[in-house]
mmCIF file of N, CA, C and O in Angstrom:
data_model
loop_
_atom_site.group_PDB
_atom_site.id
_atom_site.type_symbol
_atom_site.label_atom_id
_atom_site.label_comp_id
_atom_site.label_asym_id
_atom_site.label_seq_id
_atom_site.Cartn_x
_atom_site.Cartn_y
_atom_site.Cartn_z
ATOM 1 N N LEU A 1 49.986 -17.320 -24.574
ATOM 2 C CA LEU A 1 49.162 -17.625 -23.324
ATOM 3 C C LEU A 1 48.298 -16.599 -22.339
ATOM 4 O O LEU A 1 47.433 -16.795 -22.410
ATOM 5 N N VAL A 2 49.064 -15.693 -22.516
ATOM 6 C CA VAL A 2 48.459 -14.099 -22.198
ATOM 7 C C VAL A 2 46.923 -13.420 -22.966
ATOM 8 O O VAL A 2 45.908 -13.847 -22.253
ATOM 9 N N LEU A 3 47.633 -14.174 -24.216
ATOM 10 C CA LEU A 3 46.020 -13.604 -25.441
ATOM 11 C C LEU A 3 44.972 -14.918 -24.930
ATOM 12 O O LEU A 3 43.430 -14.358 -24.608
ATOM 13 N N MET A 4 45.459 -15.779 -24.727
ATOM 14 C CA MET A 4 43.960 -16.933 -24.575
ATOM 15 C C MET A 4 43.796 -16.535 -23.182
ATOM 16 O O MET A 4 42.615 -16.519 -22.878
ATOM 17 N N ILE A 5 44.290 -16.099 -21.885
ATOM 18 C CA ILE A 5 43.914 -15.242 -20.952
ATOM 19 C C ILE A 5 42.568 -14.454 -20.961
ATOM 20 O O ILE A 5 41.638 -14.741 -20.457
ATOM 21 N N ARG A 6 42.896 -13.724 -22.223
ATOM 22 C CA ARG A 6 42.395 -12.609 -22.420
ATOM 23 C C ARG A 6 40.916 -12.997 -23.078
ATOM 24 O O ARG A 6 40.165 -12.357 -22.662
ATOM 25 N N ILE A 7 41.408 -13.866 -23.728
ATOM 26 C CA ILE A 7 40.263 -14.005 -24.821
ATOM 27 C C ILE A 7 39.256 -14.880 -23.676
ATOM 28 O O ILE A 7 37.506 -14.720 -23.740
ATOM 29 N N GLU A 8 39.548 -15.711 -22.657
ATOM 30 C CA GLU A 8 39.101 -16.108 -22.121
ATOM 31 C C GLU A 8 38.008 -15.409 -20.529
ATOM 32 O O GLU A 8 36.794 -16.036 -21.170
ATOM 33 N N LYS A 9 38.845 -13.913 -20.496
ATOM 34 C CA LYS A 9 38.478 -13.159 -19.830
ATOM 35 C C LYS A 9 36.956 -12.362 -20.315
ATOM 36 O O LYS A 9 35.902 -12.146 -19.932
ATOM 37 N N ILE A 10 37.595 -12.424 -21.908
ATOM 38 C CA ILE A 10 36.016 -11.742 -23.188
ATOM 39 C C ILE A 10 35.009 -12.278 -22.662
ATOM 40 O O ILE A 10 34.094 -11.402 -23.100
ATOM 41 N N LEU A 11 35.235 -13.870 -23.081
ATOM 42 C CA LEU A 11 34.007 -14.788 -22.973
ATOM 43 C C LEU A 11 33.697 -14.451 -22.109
ATOM 44 O O LEU A 11 32.070 -14.916 -22.238
ATOM 45 N N GLU A 12 33.712 -14.611 -20.641
ATOM 46 C CA GLU A 12 33.168 -14.394 -19.484
ATOM 47 C C GLU A 12 32.398 -13.926 -19.043
ATOM 48 O O GLU A 12 30.830 -13.754 -18.892
ATOM 49 N N ARG A 13 32.727 -13.018 -19.790
ATOM 50 C CA ARG A 13 32.297 -11.252 -19.505
ATOM 51 C C ARG A 13 30.794 -11.255 -20.418
ATOM 52 O O ARG A 13 30.159 -10.585 -19.861
ATOM 53 N N GLN A 14 31.615 -11.481 -21.627
ATOM 54 C CA GLN A 14 29.890 -11.141 -22.896
ATOM 55 C C GLN A 14 28.999 -12.346 -22.420
ATOM 56 O O GLN A 14 27.403 -12.179 -22.304
ATOM 57 N N GLU A 15 29.371 -13.828 -20.950
ATOM 58 C CA GLU A 15 28.293 -14.390 -20.715
ATOM 59 C C GLU A 15 27.581 -13.606 -19.764
ATOM 60 O O GLU A 15 26.089 -13.852 -19.631
ATOM 61 N N LYS A 16 28.489 -13.095 -18.819
ATOM 62 C CA LYS A 16 27.529 -12.560 -18.009
ATOM 63 C C LYS A 16 26.671 -11.214 -17.850
ATOM 64 O O LYS A 16 26.168 -11.718 -17.980
ATOM 65 N N LEU A 17 26.963 -10.580 -19.557
ATOM 66 C CA LEU A 17 26.633 -9.289 -19.615
ATOM 67 C C LEU A 17 25.153 -9.901 -20.781
ATOM 68 O O LEU A 17 23.889 -9.699 -20.427
ATOM 69 N N GLU A 18 25.293 -11.258 -21.341
ATOM 70 C CA GLU A 18 23.809 -11.683 -21.444
ATOM 71 C C GLU A 18 23.077 -12.861 -20.884
ATOM 72 O O GLU A 18 21.988 -12.356 -20.564
ATOM 73 N N ASP A 19 23.648 -12.808 -20.073
ATOM 74 C CA ASP A 19 22.721 -13.319 -18.114
ATOM 75 C C ASP A 19 22.048 -12.445 -17.654
ATOM 76 O O ASP A 19 21.120 -12.229 -17.467
ATOM 77 N N VAL A 20 22.267 -11.193 -17.895
ATOM 78 C CA VAL A 20 21.997 -9.953 -16.875
ATOM 79 C C VAL A 20 21.059 -9.527 -18.026
ATOM 80 O O VAL A 20 20.459 -8.714 -17.890
ATOM 81 N N ASP A 21 21.131 -9.318 -19.409
ATOM 82 C CA ASP A 21 20.380 -9.390 -20.383
ATOM 83 C C ASP A 21 18.962 -10.415 -20.794
ATOM 84 O O ASP A 21 17.771 -9.394 -20.549
ATOM 85 N N ARG A 22 19.335 -10.721 -20.324
ATOM 86 C CA ARG A 22 17.678 -11.766 -19.791
ATOM 87 C C ARG A 22 17.360 -11.844 -19.194
ATOM 88 O O ARG A 22 16.050 -11.400 -18.981
ATOM 89 N N LYS A 23 18.186 -11.309 -17.879
ATOM 90 C CA LYS A 23 17.393 -10.864 -16.605
ATOM 91 C C LYS A 23 16.793 -9.882 -16.368
ATOM 92 O O LYS A 23 15.170 -9.842 -16.019
ATOM 93 N N THR A 24 17.221 -8.669 -17.572
ATOM 94 C CA THR A 24 16.936 -7.265 -17.132
ATOM 95 C C THR A 24 15.028 -7.320 -18.021
ATOM 96 O O THR A 24 14.048 -7.360 -18.280
ATOM 97 N N GLU A 25 14.897 -8.566 -19.197
ATOM 98 C CA GLU A 25 14.317 -9.211 -20.300
ATOM 99 C C GLU A 25 13.039 -9.625 -19.226
ATOM 100 O O GLU A 25 11.689 -9.332 -19.373
ATOM 101 N N ASP A 26 13.047 -10.665 -18.094
ATOM 102 C CA ASP A 26 12.525 -11.029 -17.315
ATOM 103 C C ASP A 26 11.860 -10.017 -16.343
ATOM 104 O O ASP A 26 10.598 -10.514 -16.243
ATOM 105 N N LEU A 27 12.370 -8.859 -16.279
ATOM 106 C CA LEU A 27 11.904 -8.353 -15.261
ATOM 107 C C LEU A 27 11.603 -7.269 -16.292
ATOM 108 O O LEU A 27 9.692 -6.952 -15.447
ATOM 109 N N VAL A 28 11.215 -6.955 -16.770
ATOM 110 C CA VAL A 28 10.357 -6.093 -17.461
ATOM 111 C C VAL A 28 9.057 -6.815 -18.017
ATOM 112 O O VAL A 28 8.452 -5.961 -17.954
ATOM 113 N N LEU A 29 9.453 -8.002 -18.579
ATOM 114 C CA LEU A 29 7.991 -8.692 -17.984
ATOM 115 C C LEU A 29 7.331 -8.673 -17.032
ATOM 116 O O LEU A 29 6.069 -8.610 -17.377
ATOM 117 N N GLN A 30 7.949 -9.147 -16.337
ATOM 118 C CA GLN A 30 7.270 -9.150 -15.058
ATOM 119 C C GLN A 30 6.316 -7.871 -14.357
ATOM 120 O O GLN A 30 5.714 -7.805 -13.818
ATOM 121 N N SER A 31 6.660 -6.503 -14.530
ATOM 122 C CA SER A 31 6.927 -5.582 -14.277
ATOM 123 C C SER A 31 5.942 -5.129 -15.446
ATOM 124 O O SER A 31 4.554 -4.543 -14.697
ATOM 125 N N GLN A 32 5.637 -5.226 -16.512
ATOM 126 C CA GLN A 32 4.252 -5.214 -17.511
ATOM 127 C C GLN A 32 2.624 -6.073 -16.902
ATOM 128 O O GLN A 32 1.863 -5.297 -16.792
ATOM 129 N N THR A 33 3.511 -7.445 -16.401
ATOM 130 C CA THR A 33 2.193 -8.330 -15.752
ATOM 131 C C THR A 33 1.739 -7.386 -15.063
ATOM 132 O O THR A 33 0.926 -6.932 -14.568
ATOM 133 N N PHE A 34 2.845 -6.915 -14.205
ATOM 134 C CA PHE A 34 2.255 -6.298 -12.266
ATOM 135 C C PHE A 34 1.204 -5.253 -12.520
ATOM 136 O O PHE A 34 0.703 -5.334 -12.268
ATOM 137 N N HIS A 35 2.189 -4.008 -13.215
ATOM 138 C CA HIS A 35 1.179 -3.197 -13.840
ATOM 139 C C HIS A 35 -0.452 -3.370 -14.782
ATOM 140 O O HIS A 35 -1.562 -2.797 -14.231
ATOM 141 N N ARG A 36 -0.115 -4.371 -15.324
ATOM 142 C CA ARG A 36 -1.640 -4.996 -15.529
ATOM 143 C C ARG A 36 -2.213 -5.247 -15.179
ATOM 144 O O ARG A 36 -4.047 -4.433 -15.134
ATOM 145 N N SER A 37 -2.336 -6.206 -14.396
ATOM 146 C CA SER A 37 -2.740 -6.837 -13.051
ATOM 147 C C SER A 37 -3.780 -5.813 -12.080
ATOM 148 O O SER A 37 -4.849 -5.646 -11.164
ATOM 149 N N SER A 38 -2.185 -4.981 -11.913
ATOM 150 C CA SER A 38 -2.540 -3.577 -11.045
ATOM 151 C C SER A 38 -4.121 -2.740 -10.816
ATOM 152 O O SER A 38 -4.892 -2.490 -10.437
ATOM 153 N N LYS A 39 -3.836 -2.542 -12.519
ATOM 154 C CA LYS A 39 -4.789 -1.990 -13.257
ATOM 155 C C LYS A 39 -6.001 -2.557 -12.778
ATOM 156 O O LYS A 39 -6.991 -2.017 -12.434
ATOM 157 N N LYS A 40 -6.188 -3.124 -13.477
ATOM 158 C CA LYS A 40 -7.425 -4.405 -13.249
ATOM 159 C C LYS A 40 -8.107 -4.337 -11.564
ATOM 160 O O LYS A 40 -8.914 -4.245 -11.310
ATOM 161 N N LEU A 41 -6.963 -4.678 -10.768
ATOM 162 C CA LEU A 41 -7.408 -4.491 -8.986
ATOM 163 C C LEU A 41 -8.326 -3.349 -9.143
ATOM 164 O O LEU A 41 -8.506 -3.074 -8.172
ATOM 165 N N LYS A 42 -7.641 -2.272 -9.287
ATOM 166 C CA LYS A 42 -7.890 -1.251 -9.512
ATOM 167 C C LYS A 42 -9.443 -0.970 -9.993
ATOM 168 O O LYS A 42 -9.699 -0.535 -8.694
ATOM 169 N N CYS A 43 -9.897 -1.166 -10.860
ATOM 170 C CA CYS A 43 -11.220 -1.053 -11.509
ATOM 171 C C CYS A 43 -11.721 -1.633 -10.508
ATOM 172 O O CYS A 43 -12.722 -1.094 -10.406
ATOM 173 N N GLU A 44 -11.409 -3.295 -10.268
ATOM 174 C CA GLU A 44 -12.173 -3.837 -9.906
ATOM 175 C C GLU A 44 -12.766 -3.464 -8.220
ATOM 176 O O GLU A 44 -13.407 -3.700 -7.688
ATOM 177 N N LEU A 45 -11.632 -2.925 -7.721
ATOM 178 C CA LEU A 45 -11.999 -2.175 -6.475
ATOM 179 C C LEU A 45 -12.538 -0.948 -6.330
ATOM 180 O O LEU A 45 -13.499 -0.527 -5.419
ATOM 181 N N ILE A 46 -13.245 -0.064 -7.690
ATOM 182 C CA ILE A 46 -13.685 1.280 -7.424
ATOM 183 C C ILE A 46 -14.968 0.635 -7.827
ATOM 184 O O ILE A 46 -15.305 1.039 -7.203
ATOM 185 N N LYS A 47 -15.164 -0.684 -8.757
ATOM 186 C CA LYS A 47 -16.633 -1.028 -9.109
ATOM 187 C C LYS A 47 -16.939 -1.469 -7.679
ATOM 188 O O LYS A 47 -18.226 -1.109 -7.744
ATOM 189 N N LYS A 48 -16.038 -2.350 -6.650
ATOM 190 C CA LYS A 48 -16.852 -2.580 -5.404
ATOM 191 C C LYS A 48 -17.363 -1.546 -4.643
ATOM 192 O O LYS A 48 -18.066 -1.541 -3.697
ATOM 193 N N ASN A 49 -16.385 -0.086 -4.701
ATOM 194 C CA ASN A 49 -16.629 1.238 -3.537
ATOM 195 C C ASN A 49 -17.930 1.733 -4.006
ATOM 196 O O ASN A 49 -18.528 1.891 -3.037
ATOM 197 N N ILE A 50 -18.166 1.652 -5.859
ATOM 198 C CA ILE A 50 -19.179 2.087 -6.430
ATOM 199 C C ILE A 50 -20.857 1.557 -5.717
ATOM 200 O O ILE A 50 -21.381 1.958 -5.066
ATOM 201 N N LYS A 51 -20.653 -0.059 -6.024
ATOM 202 C CA LYS A 51 -22.184 -0.281 -4.972
ATOM 203 C C LYS A 51 -21.855 -0.338 -3.935
ATOM 204 O O LYS A 51 -23.024 -0.579 -3.801
ATOM 205 N N LEU A 52 -20.734 -0.593 -2.935
ATOM 206 C CA LEU A 52 -21.068 -0.531 -1.419
ATOM 207 C C LEU A 52 -22.172 0.781 -1.357
ATOM 208 O O LEU A 52 -22.981 0.850 -0.380
ATOM 209 N N THR A 53 -21.197 2.278 -1.712
ATOM 210 C CA THR A 53 -21.368 3.472 -1.557
ATOM 211 C C THR A 53 -23.099 2.990 -1.999
ATOM 212 O O THR A 53 -24.086 4.151 -1.230
ATOM 213 N N ILE A 54 -23.900 2.860 -3.301
ATOM 214 C CA ILE A 54 -24.980 2.992 -3.581
ATOM 215 C C ILE A 54 -25.973 1.863 -2.874
ATOM 216 O O ILE A 54 -26.972 2.729 -2.532
ATOM 217 N N CYS A 55 -25.543 1.266 -2.097
ATOM 218 C CA CYS A 55 -26.008 0.231 -0.978
ATOM 219 C C CYS A 55 -25.894 1.025 0.111
ATOM 220 O O CYS A 55 -27.958 1.190 0.283
ATOM 221 N N ILE A 56 -25.749 1.784 0.464
ATOM 222 C CA ILE A 56 -25.352 2.268 2.084
ATOM 223 C C ILE A 56 -26.301 3.827 1.318
ATOM 224 O O ILE A 56 -27.162 4.494 2.196
ATOM 225 N N VAL A 57 -26.033 4.585 0.147
ATOM 226 C CA VAL A 57 -27.407 5.161 -0.335
ATOM 227 C C VAL A 57 -28.640 4.653 0.092
ATOM 228 O O VAL A 57 -30.010 5.473 0.581
ATOM 229 N N VAL A 58 -29.257 3.281 -0.282
ATOM 230 C CA VAL A 58 -30.348 2.817 -1.131
ATOM 231 C C VAL A 58 -31.133 2.771 0.560
ATOM 232 O O VAL A 58 -32.166 3.298 0.693
ATOM 233 N N VAL A 59 -29.793 2.254 1.314
ATOM 234 C CA VAL A 59 -30.112 1.863 2.724
ATOM 235 C C VAL A 59 -30.784 2.778 3.226
ATOM 236 O O VAL A 59 -32.266 3.103 4.239
ATOM 237 N N ILE A 60 -29.996 4.094 3.683
ATOM 238 C CA ILE A 60 -30.488 5.715 4.062
ATOM 239 C C ILE A 60 -31.863 6.017 3.530
ATOM 240 O O ILE A 60 -32.395 6.635 4.908
ATOM 241 N N LEU A 61 -31.989 6.249 2.203
ATOM 242 C CA LEU A 61 -33.273 6.538 1.679
ATOM 243 C C LEU A 61 -34.633 6.027 1.921
ATOM 244 O O LEU A 61 -35.384 6.349 1.955
ATOM 245 N N VAL A 62 -34.224 4.415 1.734
ATOM 246 C CA VAL A 62 -35.199 3.663 2.235
ATOM 247 C C VAL A 62 -35.753 4.058 4.094
ATOM 248 O O VAL A 62 -36.965 4.304 4.242
ATOM 249 N N SER A 63 -34.573 4.119 4.772
ATOM 250 C CA SER A 63 -35.032 4.575 6.398
ATOM 251 C C SER A 63 -35.181 5.962 6.391
ATOM 252 O O SER A 63 -36.525 5.884 7.453
ATOM 253 N N ALA A 64 -35.339 6.968 5.481
ATOM 254 C CA ALA A 64 -35.542 8.222 5.469
ATOM 255 C C ALA A 64 -37.099 8.324 5.164
ATOM 256 O O ALA A 64 -37.896 8.218 5.692
ATOM 257 N N LEU A 65 -37.105 7.180 4.128
ATOM 258 C CA LEU A 65 -39.110 6.873 3.945
ATOM 259 C C LEU A 65 -39.928 6.389 4.605
ATOM 260 O O LEU A 65 -40.603 6.658 5.243
ATOM 261 N N ASP A 66 -39.117 5.654 5.606
ATOM 262 C CA ASP A 66 -40.221 4.489 6.248
ATOM 263 C C ASP A 66 -39.910 5.878 7.323
ATOM 264 O O ASP A 66 -41.275 5.911 8.365
ATOM 265 N N LEU A 67 -39.426 6.927 7.570
ATOM 266 C CA LEU A 67 -39.568 7.747 8.518
ATOM 267 C C LEU A 67 -40.315 8.203 8.456
ATOM 268 O O LEU A 67 -41.558 9.447 9.496
ATOM 269 N N CYS A 68 -40.635 8.941 7.415
ATOM 270 C CA CYS A 68 -41.772 10.177 7.090
ATOM 271 C C CYS A 68 -43.268 9.565 6.971
ATOM 272 O O CYS A 68 -43.949 9.798 7.258
ATOM 273 N N ILE A 69 -42.930 7.804 6.857
ATOM 274 C CA ILE A 69 -44.663 6.956 6.830
ATOM 275 C C ILE A 69 -45.249 6.663 8.251
ATOM 276 O O ILE A 69 -45.199 7.073 9.058
#
């Protein structure tokens, strides 16, 4: 009887460990996805920032040229 109880506890522990292992794998996949998407977003924001900076410089240059004419 005691042996059966111990075996049941061992099996329950094994199931819990497997569950934790699955959750860990899911978290790893989610973190990889987050990392990829955040890098992509960072690149997109840098491109937008560069485009905006170029537009501002062009507007300033055009304004400066208009003042000279």
